[in-house]
Tab-separated table of C-alpha atoms in Angstrom:
chain	number	residue	atom	x	y	z
L	9	MET	CA	-22.265	10.951	-20.723
L	10	LYS	CA	-22.564	7.851	-22.397
L	11	GLN	CA	-25.927	6.791	-20.516
L	12	PHE	CA	-27.283	10.411	-21.773
L	13	LEU	CA	-26.018	9.668	-25.266
L	14	LEU	CA	-27.807	6.230	-25.556
L	15	ALA	CA	-31.070	7.779	-23.674
L	16	CYS	CA	-31.113	10.609	-26.814
L	17	LEU	CA	-30.447	7.915	-29.455
L	18	LEU	CA	-33.384	5.771	-27.863
L	19	SER	CA	-35.815	9.022	-27.416
L	20	GLY	CA	-35.434	9.717	-31.036
L	21	ALA	CA	-35.671	5.897	-32.167
L	22	ILE	CA	-39.035	6.011	-30.835
L	23	ALA	CA	-40.791	8.545	-32.642
L	24	LEU	CA	-38.893	8.623	-35.737
L	25	PRO	CA	-41.370	9.710	-38.506
L	26	ALA	CA	-41.534	8.196	-41.907
L	27	ALA	CA	-38.831	9.289	-44.609
L	28	ALA	CA	-41.311	11.519	-46.554
L	29	ALA	CA	-44.493	10.916	-44.740
L	30	LEU	CA	-46.644	13.996	-44.010
L	31	LYS	CA	-45.373	15.592	-40.617
L	32	GLU	CA	-46.757	17.031	-37.466
L	33	GLY	CA	-48.824	20.522	-38.173
L	34	ASP	CA	-49.555	19.523	-41.701
L	35	ALA	CA	-52.881	19.040	-42.864
L	36	ALA	CA	-54.186	15.648	-43.541
L	37	PRO	CA	-55.604	14.884	-46.737
L	38	ASP	CA	-59.345	14.141	-46.442
L	39	PHE	CA	-60.541	11.305	-48.029
L	40	GLU	CA	-63.065	8.663	-48.555
L	41	ALA	CA	-62.750	4.739	-49.007
L	42	GLN	CA	-64.526	1.691	-48.844
L	43	ALA	CA	-63.574	0.191	-45.564
L	44	SER	CA	-65.244	-2.750	-43.365
L	45	LEU	CA	-65.953	-3.381	-39.801
L	46	ALA	CA	-66.996	-6.800	-38.374
L	47	GLY	CA	-67.233	-7.771	-42.078
L	48	LYS	CA	-69.280	-5.525	-42.897
L	49	PRO	CA	-68.564	-2.908	-45.699
L	50	PHE	CA	-69.218	0.663	-45.649
L	51	ALA	CA	-68.437	3.877	-46.849
L	52	TYR	CA	-65.575	5.885	-44.598
L	53	SER	CA	-64.971	9.270	-44.502
L	54	LEU	CA	-62.160	11.067	-42.425
L	55	LYS	CA	-63.818	13.984	-42.523
L	56	GLU	CA	-66.963	12.717	-40.650
L	57	SER	CA	-64.733	10.731	-38.212
L	58	LEU	CA	-62.684	14.109	-37.158
L	59	ALA	CA	-66.327	15.603	-36.532
L	60	LYS	CA	-66.661	13.353	-33.540
L	61	GLY	CA	-62.532	13.381	-32.125
L	62	PRO	CA	-59.364	12.672	-33.264
L	63	VAL	CA	-58.559	9.645	-35.503
L	64	VAL	CA	-55.838	7.155	-35.755
L	65	VAL	CA	-55.252	6.656	-39.224
L	66	TYR	CA	-52.820	3.716	-39.115
L	67	PHE	CA	-51.276	2.551	-42.809
L	68	TYR	CA	-49.958	-0.838	-43.225
L	69	PRO	CA	-48.497	-3.308	-45.692
L	70	SER	CA	-51.082	-5.882	-46.089
L	71	ALA	CA	-53.994	-8.075	-44.175
L	72	TYR	CA	-52.498	-11.420	-43.237
L	73	THR	CA	-48.650	-10.753	-42.554
L	74	GLY	CA	-47.228	-11.470	-39.758
L	75	GLY	CA	-46.638	-7.991	-38.392
L	76	CYS	CA	-49.525	-6.301	-39.605
L	77	ASN	CA	-51.713	-9.225	-37.637
L	78	LEU	CA	-49.784	-8.372	-34.654
L	79	GLN	CA	-50.473	-4.364	-35.203
L	80	ALA	CA	-54.264	-5.138	-35.818
L	81	HIS	CA	-54.547	-7.656	-32.921
L	82	THR	CA	-53.021	-4.864	-30.617
L	83	PHE	CA	-55.128	-2.388	-31.894
L	84	ALA	CA	-58.124	-4.435	-31.112
L	85	VAL	CA	-56.900	-5.625	-27.608
L	86	ASN	CA	-56.594	-1.771	-27.065
L	87	HIS	CA	-59.686	-0.484	-28.516
L	88	ASP	CA	-61.473	0.347	-25.518
L	89	LYS	CA	-58.538	2.732	-24.409
L	90	PHE	CA	-58.551	4.773	-27.870
L	91	THR	CA	-62.303	5.259	-27.067
L	92	ALA	CA	-62.002	6.232	-23.634
L	93	ALA	CA	-59.402	8.955	-24.758
L	94	GLY	CA	-61.982	9.994	-27.467
L	95	ALA	CA	-60.232	8.694	-30.691
L	96	SER	CA	-61.153	6.218	-33.436
L	97	ILE	CA	-58.883	3.969	-35.614
L	98	ILE	CA	-59.039	3.431	-39.100
L	99	GLY	CA	-56.560	0.910	-40.805
L	100	VAL	CA	-55.536	1.601	-44.291
L	101	SER	CA	-53.856	-0.783	-47.219
L	102	LEU	CA	-53.857	-1.603	-50.567
L	103	ASP	CA	-55.954	-4.877	-49.941
L	104	SER	CA	-59.228	-5.252	-51.700
L	105	ILE	CA	-62.177	-5.047	-49.633
L	106	ASP	CA	-63.100	-8.510	-50.032
L	107	ARG	CA	-59.647	-9.563	-47.896
L	108	LEU	CA	-60.938	-6.600	-45.606
L	109	ASN	CA	-63.988	-8.034	-44.961
L	110	VAL	CA	-62.650	-11.183	-43.793
L	111	PHE	CA	-59.777	-9.753	-41.910
L	112	SER	CA	-61.732	-7.198	-39.962
L	113	ALA	CA	-64.118	-9.956	-38.693
L	114	ASP	CA	-61.436	-12.363	-37.859
L	115	PRO	CA	-61.186	-12.986	-33.938
L	116	GLU	CA	-57.141	-13.076	-33.995
L	117	TYR	CA	-57.015	-9.662	-35.860
L	118	CYS	CA	-59.178	-6.702	-35.844
L	119	ALA	CA	-61.821	-8.918	-33.766
L	120	GLY	CA	-64.581	-6.658	-35.230
L	121	LYS	CA	-63.328	-3.726	-33.312
L	122	VAL	CA	-61.196	-1.898	-35.613
L	123	ALA	CA	-62.130	-0.806	-39.258
L	124	VAL	CA	-59.950	-1.258	-41.815
L	125	ALA	CA	-60.230	0.808	-45.408
L	126	SER	CA	-59.202	-0.202	-49.056
L	127	ASP	CA	-56.861	1.926	-50.795
L	128	ALA	CA	-56.788	-0.613	-53.496
L	129	ASP	CA	-55.084	2.013	-55.973
L	130	GLY	CA	-52.663	3.553	-53.394
L	131	LYS	CA	-54.234	7.346	-53.899
L	132	VAL	CA	-54.575	7.574	-50.116
L	133	SER	CA	-51.580	6.401	-49.108
L	134	LYS	CA	-49.672	8.771	-52.041
L	135	ALA	CA	-51.821	11.663	-50.775
L	136	PHE	CA	-50.140	11.211	-47.097
L	137	ASP	CA	-46.677	11.090	-48.949
L	138	LEU	CA	-46.308	7.238	-48.302
L	139	THR	CA	-43.986	5.191	-50.415
L	140	VAL	CA	-46.125	2.515	-51.927
L	141	ARG	CA	-44.160	-0.625	-53.521
L	142	GLU	CA	-45.622	-2.364	-56.323
L	143	ALA	CA	-47.021	-6.258	-55.552
L	144	ALA	CA	-44.280	-8.791	-55.259
L	145	ALA	CA	-44.852	-11.801	-57.650
L	146	GLY	CA	-45.075	-15.457	-55.453
L	147	LYS	CA	-45.518	-13.536	-52.019
L	148	LYS	CA	-47.882	-15.132	-49.862
L	149	ASP	CA	-49.877	-14.451	-46.754
L	150	THR	CA	-50.005	-16.254	-43.600
L	151	ARG	CA	-53.224	-18.340	-45.025
L	152	GLY	CA	-50.847	-19.086	-47.978
L	153	GLU	CA	-52.542	-17.115	-50.335
L	154	GLU	CA	-51.140	-15.110	-52.831
L	155	ILE	CA	-51.016	-11.326	-52.043
L	156	ASN	CA	-51.608	-9.309	-55.582
L	157	HIS	CA	-51.595	-5.842	-54.137
L	158	GLY	CA	-49.006	-3.534	-53.788
L	159	PHE	CA	-47.990	-2.275	-50.062
L	160	ALA	CA	-47.871	0.898	-48.269
L	161	GLU	CA	-45.247	1.610	-45.705
L	162	ARG	CA	-46.129	1.179	-42.063
L	163	THR	CA	-47.037	4.775	-40.574
L	164	THR	CA	-49.570	6.099	-38.197
L	165	PHE	CA	-50.890	9.424	-38.402
L	166	ILE	CA	-52.839	10.994	-35.032
L	167	VAL	CA	-55.285	13.406	-36.528
L	168	THR	CA	-57.025	16.237	-34.652
L	169	PRO	CA	-60.138	17.445	-35.131
L	170	ASP	CA	-59.054	20.159	-36.755
L	171	GLY	CA	-57.513	17.974	-39.585
L	172	LYS	CA	-54.223	18.562	-38.528
L	173	ILE	CA	-51.349	15.795	-38.050
L	174	ALA	CA	-50.466	15.856	-34.384
L	175	ALA	CA	-48.025	12.872	-34.603
L	176	THR	CA	-46.444	10.935	-37.535
L	177	LEU	CA	-45.005	7.637	-36.424
L	178	GLY	CA	-43.123	5.312	-38.614
L	179	GLY	CA	-40.223	3.169	-38.104
L	180	LEU	CA	-41.514	1.519	-35.335
L	181	LYS	CA	-42.329	-2.134	-34.547
L	182	PRO	CA	-45.864	-2.971	-34.705
L	183	VAL	CA	-46.623	-3.166	-30.984
L	184	GLN	CA	-44.773	-0.271	-30.573
L	185	ASN	CA	-46.413	1.449	-32.724
L	186	VAL	CA	-49.601	1.048	-31.491
L	187	GLU	CA	-48.753	2.268	-27.853
L	188	LYS	CA	-46.796	5.196	-28.999
L	189	ALA	CA	-50.337	6.270	-30.805
L	190	LEU	CA	-52.166	5.326	-27.573
L	191	GLU	CA	-49.932	7.442	-25.759
L	192	ILE	CA	-50.456	10.458	-27.844
L	193	VAL	CA	-54.004	10.303	-28.095
L	194	GLN	CA	-54.079	10.058	-24.342
L	195	GLN	CA	-52.071	13.200	-23.848
L	196	LEU	CA	-54.530	14.766	-26.413
L	197	ALA	CA	-57.273	13.791	-23.978
L	198	ALA	CA	-55.508	15.204	-20.483
L	199	ALA	CA	-55.204	18.476	-22.805
L	200	ARG	CA	-58.547	18.865	-23.796
L	201	GLN	CA	-59.775	18.155	-20.228
L	202	SER	CA	-57.342	20.479	-19.002
L	203	ALA	CA	-58.406	23.296	-21.212
L	204	LYS	CA	-62.374	22.634	-20.035
């Protein structure tokens, strides 16, 4: 009985959605934002990306911070697996586009494989019902530079081409977050294959 209860608790802990975030089945807010890939800024559109397949929209607190560095690196390492499942990835934070140009090209993190979008005013994060905290005075990043922007909570949404949220992943450590997102997009790909 104890093992059964423990298994139930663990399975529930794996995919806990963020407290107030949009949930599975909700319509994902369409958004456009300045983004960067491999250090090059471009105009990102969720609607345009969804026309090509599912999109993993991952919100993270800040570029060049411990957990966010690890999460970006893990997405970059697994990029080809997401692509093979027909999914694209966009990271979203309140970082400026200038910080994201550097972060997106950094071989240790996004490695030129993962696009990241600037939500400097927090509107996109709030549209997904995420908590946005104000900038904390004196907080520095892993490079020793001051972080002068607010922070969105770490939450990942898997959005299907019809604009619906297939899954909301919150409360997970950065690597688990990526692994769970990959598992879900692979399940979606398998379901599409079996429906053909």
